[in-house]
């Protein structure tokens, strides 16, 4: 079987960075978007083509924000998980109402609820790893976001390849697609004939992170530096070395 470039890259990252160990259970957080669908497909490919013998548990959190579209996302992820032979677990949480009640941003509460769900599920299944689909684009966007917010050296490290999912937790959050670009991921999905869901709220520019992705970064690439994303990632690497 001919391996895709992303398959080779993810397999090398898993091996070189010891992201996964043979025989372990891993919880895969899957929203149904292109990044998480590609991650789940690649984890299954790597598992089938190696001696890892992983058990993959697919976790999906419905934020109850988009009505029928959100329910369709959950149904899509459930079908995908079953087709791949993975266990599927769904949780629902009224994130918008929680954010309003607590006076916090929707993004922060959604992230907190997702990771708390993933961590609890990992403990329930005896898993030591939770995999999420952050990409190189997400890494660059995070660094720029933190520059804008005035972050110090610690924050400029951006997205780490692996870290405890919460303070003091024995569960490790891993990001096997962190060296992969979004355009490569879309190409991989097309090559494999894999569908994915589109969350229109990712284009909602009332959120700063979305404005950075949709408006600011394209201007920086077009008018200032076509390689600005790679420059931001190099800055994160330098910040990591300085922080250590």
mmCIF file of C-alpha atoms in Angstrom:
data_model
loop_
_atom_site.group_PDB
_atom_site.id
_atom_site.type_symbol
_atom_site.label_atom_id
_atom_site.label_comp_id
_atom_site.label_asym_id
_atom_site.label_seq_id
_atom_site.Cartn_x
_atom_site.Cartn_y
_atom_site.Cartn_z
ATOM 1 C CA UNK A 1 0.000 0.000 0.000
ATOM 2 C CA UNK A 2 1.360 3.420 -0.992
ATOM 3 C CA UNK A 3 1.595 5.658 2.052
ATOM 4 C CA UNK A 4 0.531 9.286 1.807
ATOM 5 C CA UNK A 5 2.975 12.030 2.757
ATOM 6 C CA UNK A 6 0.847 12.867 5.798
ATOM 7 C CA UNK A 7 0.795 9.211 6.865
ATOM 8 C CA UNK A 8 4.591 9.087 6.760
ATOM 9 C CA UNK A 9 4.912 12.373 8.629
ATOM 10 C CA UNK A 10 2.447 11.444 11.370
ATOM 11 C CA UNK A 11 3.994 7.991 11.777
ATOM 12 C CA UNK A 12 7.475 9.535 12.097
ATOM 13 C CA UNK A 13 6.217 12.054 14.656
ATOM 14 C CA UNK A 14 4.483 9.345 16.699
ATOM 15 C CA UNK A 15 7.665 7.274 16.730
ATOM 16 C CA UNK A 16 10.243 10.030 17.189
ATOM 17 C CA UNK A 17 8.344 11.893 19.914
ATOM 18 C CA UNK A 18 6.894 8.728 21.512
ATOM 19 C CA UNK A 19 3.383 10.153 21.303
ATOM 20 C CA UNK A 20 1.778 6.706 21.546
ATOM 21 C CA UNK A 21 2.830 3.388 23.051
ATOM 22 C CA UNK A 22 1.961 -0.097 21.836
ATOM 23 C CA UNK A 23 -1.263 -1.513 23.208
ATOM 24 C CA UNK A 24 -2.573 1.666 24.787
ATOM 25 C CA UNK A 25 -5.979 3.299 24.536
ATOM 26 C CA UNK A 26 -6.220 6.789 23.046
ATOM 27 C CA UNK A 27 -9.210 9.137 23.133
ATOM 28 C CA UNK A 28 -9.575 11.060 19.855
ATOM 29 C CA UNK A 29 -11.473 14.337 20.066
ATOM 30 C CA UNK A 30 -13.380 14.636 16.783
ATOM 31 C CA UNK A 31 -15.630 17.573 15.876
ATOM 32 C CA UNK A 32 -16.304 16.386 12.335
ATOM 33 C CA UNK A 33 -14.284 19.198 10.743
ATOM 34 C CA UNK A 34 -11.470 18.502 8.264
ATOM 35 C CA UNK A 35 -8.623 18.514 10.784
ATOM 36 C CA UNK A 36 -10.151 16.085 13.259
ATOM 37 C CA UNK A 37 -11.501 13.790 10.520
ATOM 38 C CA UNK A 38 -8.031 13.608 8.972
ATOM 39 C CA UNK A 39 -6.489 12.961 12.382
ATOM 40 C CA UNK A 40 -8.874 10.079 13.090
ATOM 41 C CA UNK A 41 -8.285 8.570 9.658
ATOM 42 C CA UNK A 42 -4.505 8.864 10.027
ATOM 43 C CA UNK A 43 -4.520 7.388 13.534
ATOM 44 C CA UNK A 44 -6.390 4.381 12.178
ATOM 45 C CA UNK A 45 -4.027 4.121 9.191
ATOM 46 C CA UNK A 46 -0.957 4.281 11.420
ATOM 47 C CA UNK A 47 -2.514 1.756 13.778
ATOM 48 C CA UNK A 48 -3.304 -0.686 10.959
ATOM 49 C CA UNK A 49 0.144 -0.369 9.415
ATOM 50 C CA UNK A 50 2.183 -0.726 12.596
ATOM 51 C CA UNK A 51 2.444 -2.860 15.701
ATOM 52 C CA UNK A 52 0.862 -0.282 17.963
ATOM 53 C CA UNK A 53 -2.413 -2.212 18.441
ATOM 54 C CA UNK A 54 -4.158 0.890 19.749
ATOM 55 C CA UNK A 55 -7.726 1.068 20.976
ATOM 56 C CA UNK A 56 -9.215 4.313 19.676
ATOM 57 C CA UNK A 57 -12.199 5.885 21.440
ATOM 58 C CA UNK A 58 -13.836 8.733 19.507
ATOM 59 C CA UNK A 59 -15.201 11.586 21.649
ATOM 60 C CA UNK A 60 -17.573 14.259 20.330
ATOM 61 C CA UNK A 61 -18.959 17.192 22.331
ATOM 62 C CA UNK A 62 -22.162 18.792 21.025
ATOM 63 C CA UNK A 63 -22.147 22.425 22.195
ATOM 64 C CA UNK A 64 -25.922 22.697 21.528
ATOM 65 C CA UNK A 65 -25.251 25.937 19.666
ATOM 66 C CA UNK A 66 -26.227 25.189 16.060
ATOM 67 C CA UNK A 67 -29.444 23.181 16.343
ATOM 68 C CA UNK A 68 -29.929 20.566 13.634
ATOM 69 C CA UNK A 69 -26.479 21.249 12.162
ATOM 70 C CA UNK A 70 -24.820 20.291 15.457
ATOM 71 C CA UNK A 71 -26.910 17.122 15.688
ATOM 72 C CA UNK A 72 -25.881 16.267 12.129
ATOM 73 C CA UNK A 73 -22.221 16.789 13.102
ATOM 74 C CA UNK A 74 -22.628 14.271 15.924
ATOM 75 C CA UNK A 75 -24.367 11.752 13.659
ATOM 76 C CA UNK A 76 -21.630 12.168 11.040
ATOM 77 C CA UNK A 77 -18.841 11.528 13.563
ATOM 78 C CA UNK A 78 -20.706 8.514 14.946
ATOM 79 C CA UNK A 79 -20.991 6.978 11.453
ATOM 80 C CA UNK A 80 -17.318 7.661 10.753
ATOM 81 C CA UNK A 81 -16.200 6.101 14.035
ATOM 82 C CA UNK A 82 -18.280 2.988 13.450
ATOM 83 C CA UNK A 83 -17.026 2.637 9.872
ATOM 84 C CA UNK A 84 -13.459 2.721 11.191
ATOM 85 C CA UNK A 85 -14.271 0.242 13.958
ATOM 86 C CA UNK A 86 -13.795 2.760 16.773
ATOM 87 C CA UNK A 87 -15.925 3.220 19.872
ATOM 88 C CA UNK A 88 -17.955 6.453 19.870
ATOM 89 C CA UNK A 89 -18.983 8.549 22.891
ATOM 90 C CA UNK A 90 -21.170 11.667 22.699
ATOM 91 C CA UNK A 91 -21.712 14.353 25.310
ATOM 92 C CA UNK A 92 -23.953 17.413 25.117
ATOM 93 C CA UNK A 93 -23.293 20.671 26.969
ATOM 94 C CA UNK A 94 -25.159 24.026 26.720
ATOM 95 C CA UNK A 95 -21.906 25.949 26.363
ATOM 96 C CA UNK A 96 -23.370 29.324 25.359
ATOM 97 C CA UNK A 97 -25.703 29.391 28.374
ATOM 98 C CA UNK A 98 -22.837 28.335 30.639
ATOM 99 C CA UNK A 99 -20.616 31.124 29.280
ATOM 100 C CA UNK A 100 -23.336 33.754 29.781
ATOM 101 C CA UNK A 101 -24.054 32.532 33.306
ATOM 102 C CA UNK A 102 -20.362 32.604 34.257
ATOM 103 C CA UNK A 103 -19.580 35.865 32.430
ATOM 104 C CA UNK A 104 -16.871 34.194 30.348
ATOM 105 C CA UNK A 105 -16.181 33.914 26.633
ATOM 106 C CA UNK A 106 -17.869 31.140 24.675
ATOM 107 C CA UNK A 107 -14.492 30.007 23.312
ATOM 108 C CA UNK A 108 -12.963 29.581 26.781
ATOM 109 C CA UNK A 109 -15.923 27.670 28.191
ATOM 110 C CA UNK A 110 -16.176 25.454 25.099
ATOM 111 C CA UNK A 111 -12.481 24.566 25.345
ATOM 112 C CA UNK A 112 -12.771 23.870 29.071
ATOM 113 C CA UNK A 113 -15.821 21.627 28.589
ATOM 114 C CA UNK A 114 -14.216 19.707 25.715
ATOM 115 C CA UNK A 115 -11.020 18.988 27.585
ATOM 116 C CA UNK A 116 -12.835 18.095 30.811
ATOM 117 C CA UNK A 117 -14.986 15.644 28.829
ATOM 118 C CA UNK A 118 -11.965 14.157 27.054
ATOM 119 C CA UNK A 119 -10.049 13.805 30.318
ATOM 120 C CA UNK A 120 -12.945 12.141 32.148
ATOM 121 C CA UNK A 121 -13.472 9.759 29.233
ATOM 122 C CA UNK A 122 -9.766 8.903 29.149
ATOM 123 C CA UNK A 123 -9.807 8.054 32.857
ATOM 124 C CA UNK A 124 -12.952 5.961 32.390
ATOM 125 C CA UNK A 125 -11.283 3.920 29.621
ATOM 126 C CA UNK A 126 -7.857 3.702 31.226
ATOM 127 C CA UNK A 127 -6.350 5.868 28.481
ATOM 128 C CA UNK A 128 -3.232 7.926 29.085
ATOM 129 C CA UNK A 129 -3.489 9.968 25.870
ATOM 130 C CA UNK A 130 -6.024 12.303 24.298
ATOM 131 C CA UNK A 131 -5.421 13.245 20.647
ATOM 132 C CA UNK A 132 -6.752 16.449 19.070
ATOM 133 C CA UNK A 133 -6.407 17.768 15.532
ATOM 134 C CA UNK A 134 -4.475 21.019 15.883
ATOM 135 C CA UNK A 135 -2.401 21.839 12.798
ATOM 136 C CA UNK A 136 0.586 23.996 11.887
ATOM 137 C CA UNK A 137 -1.897 26.715 10.874
ATOM 138 C CA UNK A 138 -3.451 26.591 14.353
ATOM 139 C CA UNK A 139 0.037 26.868 15.840
ATOM 140 C CA UNK A 140 0.809 30.019 13.844
ATOM 141 C CA UNK A 141 -2.611 31.541 14.595
ATOM 142 C CA UNK A 142 -2.144 30.899 18.311
ATOM 143 C CA UNK A 143 1.248 32.629 18.386
ATOM 144 C CA UNK A 144 -0.127 35.690 16.574
ATOM 145 C CA UNK A 145 -3.160 35.729 18.874
ATOM 146 C CA UNK A 146 -0.892 35.761 21.905
ATOM 147 C CA UNK A 147 1.324 38.504 20.469
ATOM 148 C CA UNK A 148 -1.773 40.665 20.017
ATOM 149 C CA UNK A 149 -2.851 39.965 23.598
ATOM 150 C CA UNK A 150 0.597 40.886 24.936
ATOM 151 C CA UNK A 151 1.741 37.440 26.007
ATOM 152 C CA UNK A 152 5.123 36.824 27.591
ATOM 153 C CA UNK A 153 7.722 34.244 26.607
ATOM 154 C CA UNK A 154 5.703 31.339 28.006
ATOM 155 C CA UNK A 155 2.682 32.152 25.849
ATOM 156 C CA UNK A 156 4.764 32.711 22.729
ATOM 157 C CA UNK A 157 5.626 29.007 22.752
ATOM 158 C CA UNK A 158 2.263 28.547 21.075
ATOM 159 C CA UNK A 159 0.743 25.075 20.883
ATOM 160 C CA UNK A 160 2.840 22.311 22.388
ATOM 161 C CA UNK A 161 3.080 18.898 20.753
ATOM 162 C CA UNK A 162 2.181 17.218 24.035
ATOM 163 C CA UNK A 163 1.332 18.408 27.540
ATOM 164 C CA UNK A 164 -0.802 17.388 30.543
ATOM 165 C CA UNK A 165 -4.442 17.936 29.571
ATOM 166 C CA UNK A 166 -4.951 19.825 32.853
ATOM 167 C CA UNK A 167 -2.679 20.888 35.699
ATOM 168 C CA UNK A 168 -1.255 17.821 37.428
ATOM 169 C CA UNK A 169 -3.219 15.392 35.249
ATOM 170 C CA UNK A 170 -1.753 11.972 34.371
ATOM 171 C CA UNK A 171 -3.509 12.272 30.978
ATOM 172 C CA UNK A 172 -1.377 13.661 28.143
ATOM 173 C CA UNK A 173 -2.872 15.791 25.367
ATOM 174 C CA UNK A 174 -1.156 15.033 22.035
ATOM 175 C CA UNK A 175 -1.366 16.768 18.650
ATOM 176 C CA UNK A 176 -0.255 14.373 15.909
ATOM 177 C CA UNK A 177 -1.067 16.852 13.091
ATOM 178 C CA UNK A 178 0.925 19.771 14.499
ATOM 179 C CA UNK A 179 3.496 19.647 11.677
ATOM 180 C CA UNK A 180 0.810 19.377 8.967
ATOM 181 C CA UNK A 181 -0.663 22.365 7.115
ATOM 182 C CA UNK A 182 -4.403 22.747 6.599
ATOM 183 C CA UNK A 183 -4.047 22.759 2.810
ATOM 184 C CA UNK A 184 -2.232 19.418 3.008
ATOM 185 C CA UNK A 185 -5.000 18.025 5.190
ATOM 186 C CA UNK A 186 -7.720 19.069 2.744
ATOM 187 C CA UNK A 187 -5.681 17.466 -0.047
ATOM 188 C CA UNK A 188 -5.377 14.251 1.964
ATOM 189 C CA UNK A 189 -9.134 14.131 2.574
ATOM 190 C CA UNK A 190 -9.814 14.660 -1.123
ATOM 191 C CA UNK A 191 -7.333 11.926 -2.041
ATOM 192 C CA UNK A 192 -8.994 9.515 0.403
ATOM 193 C CA UNK A 193 -12.539 10.496 -0.574
ATOM 194 C CA UNK A 194 -13.356 11.482 3.003
ATOM 195 C CA UNK A 195 -16.187 13.900 3.741
ATOM 196 C CA UNK A 196 -16.162 16.356 6.622
ATOM 197 C CA UNK A 197 -18.442 18.878 8.251
ATOM 198 C CA UNK A 198 -18.150 22.665 8.031
ATOM 199 C CA UNK A 199 -18.894 24.718 11.153
ATOM 200 C CA UNK A 200 -19.990 28.146 9.943
ATOM 201 C CA UNK A 201 -19.228 29.669 13.364
ATOM 202 C CA UNK A 202 -15.519 29.302 12.533
ATOM 203 C CA UNK A 203 -16.041 32.218 10.127
ATOM 204 C CA UNK A 204 -17.827 34.403 12.701
ATOM 205 C CA UNK A 205 -15.535 37.414 13.064
ATOM 206 C CA UNK A 206 -17.053 38.577 16.352
ATOM 207 C CA UNK A 207 -14.422 36.266 17.874
ATOM 208 C CA UNK A 208 -10.831 37.563 17.839
ATOM 209 C CA UNK A 209 -9.344 34.175 16.953
ATOM 210 C CA UNK A 210 -11.576 33.970 13.878
ATOM 211 C CA UNK A 211 -10.686 37.528 12.815
ATOM 212 C CA UNK A 212 -7.019 36.574 12.977
ATOM 213 C CA UNK A 213 -7.626 33.512 10.780
ATOM 214 C CA UNK A 214 -10.110 35.035 8.329
ATOM 215 C CA UNK A 215 -8.903 38.638 8.056
ATOM 216 C CA UNK A 216 -5.488 39.392 9.554
ATOM 217 C CA UNK A 217 -3.330 36.458 8.478
ATOM 218 C CA UNK A 218 -4.426 36.626 4.810
ATOM 219 C CA UNK A 219 -3.477 40.337 4.743
ATOM 220 C CA UNK A 220 -0.082 39.615 6.327
ATOM 221 C CA UNK A 221 0.577 36.814 3.824
ATOM 222 C CA UNK A 222 -0.578 38.830 0.825
ATOM 223 C CA UNK A 223 0.915 42.237 1.621
ATOM 224 C CA UNK A 224 3.843 41.666 3.996
ATOM 225 C CA UNK A 225 5.307 38.161 4.102
ATOM 226 C CA UNK A 226 3.987 35.075 2.263
ATOM 227 C CA UNK A 227 5.878 32.965 4.816
ATOM 228 C CA UNK A 228 4.481 34.688 7.909
ATOM 229 C CA UNK A 229 2.981 31.479 9.336
ATOM 230 C CA UNK A 230 6.323 29.695 9.222
ATOM 231 C CA UNK A 231 7.959 32.791 10.743
ATOM 232 C CA UNK A 232 5.484 32.656 13.639
ATOM 233 C CA UNK A 233 6.239 28.971 14.195
ATOM 234 C CA UNK A 234 9.986 29.708 14.241
ATOM 235 C CA UNK A 235 9.294 32.406 16.839
ATOM 236 C CA UNK A 236 7.449 29.818 18.941
ATOM 237 C CA UNK A 237 10.401 27.427 18.680
ATOM 238 C CA UNK A 238 12.784 30.186 19.791
ATOM 239 C CA UNK A 239 10.462 31.062 22.688
ATOM 240 C CA UNK A 240 10.399 27.405 23.740
ATOM 241 C CA UNK A 241 14.216 27.279 23.798
ATOM 242 C CA UNK A 242 14.368 30.538 25.730
ATOM 243 C CA UNK A 243 11.729 29.374 28.205
ATOM 244 C CA UNK A 244 13.633 26.160 28.918
#
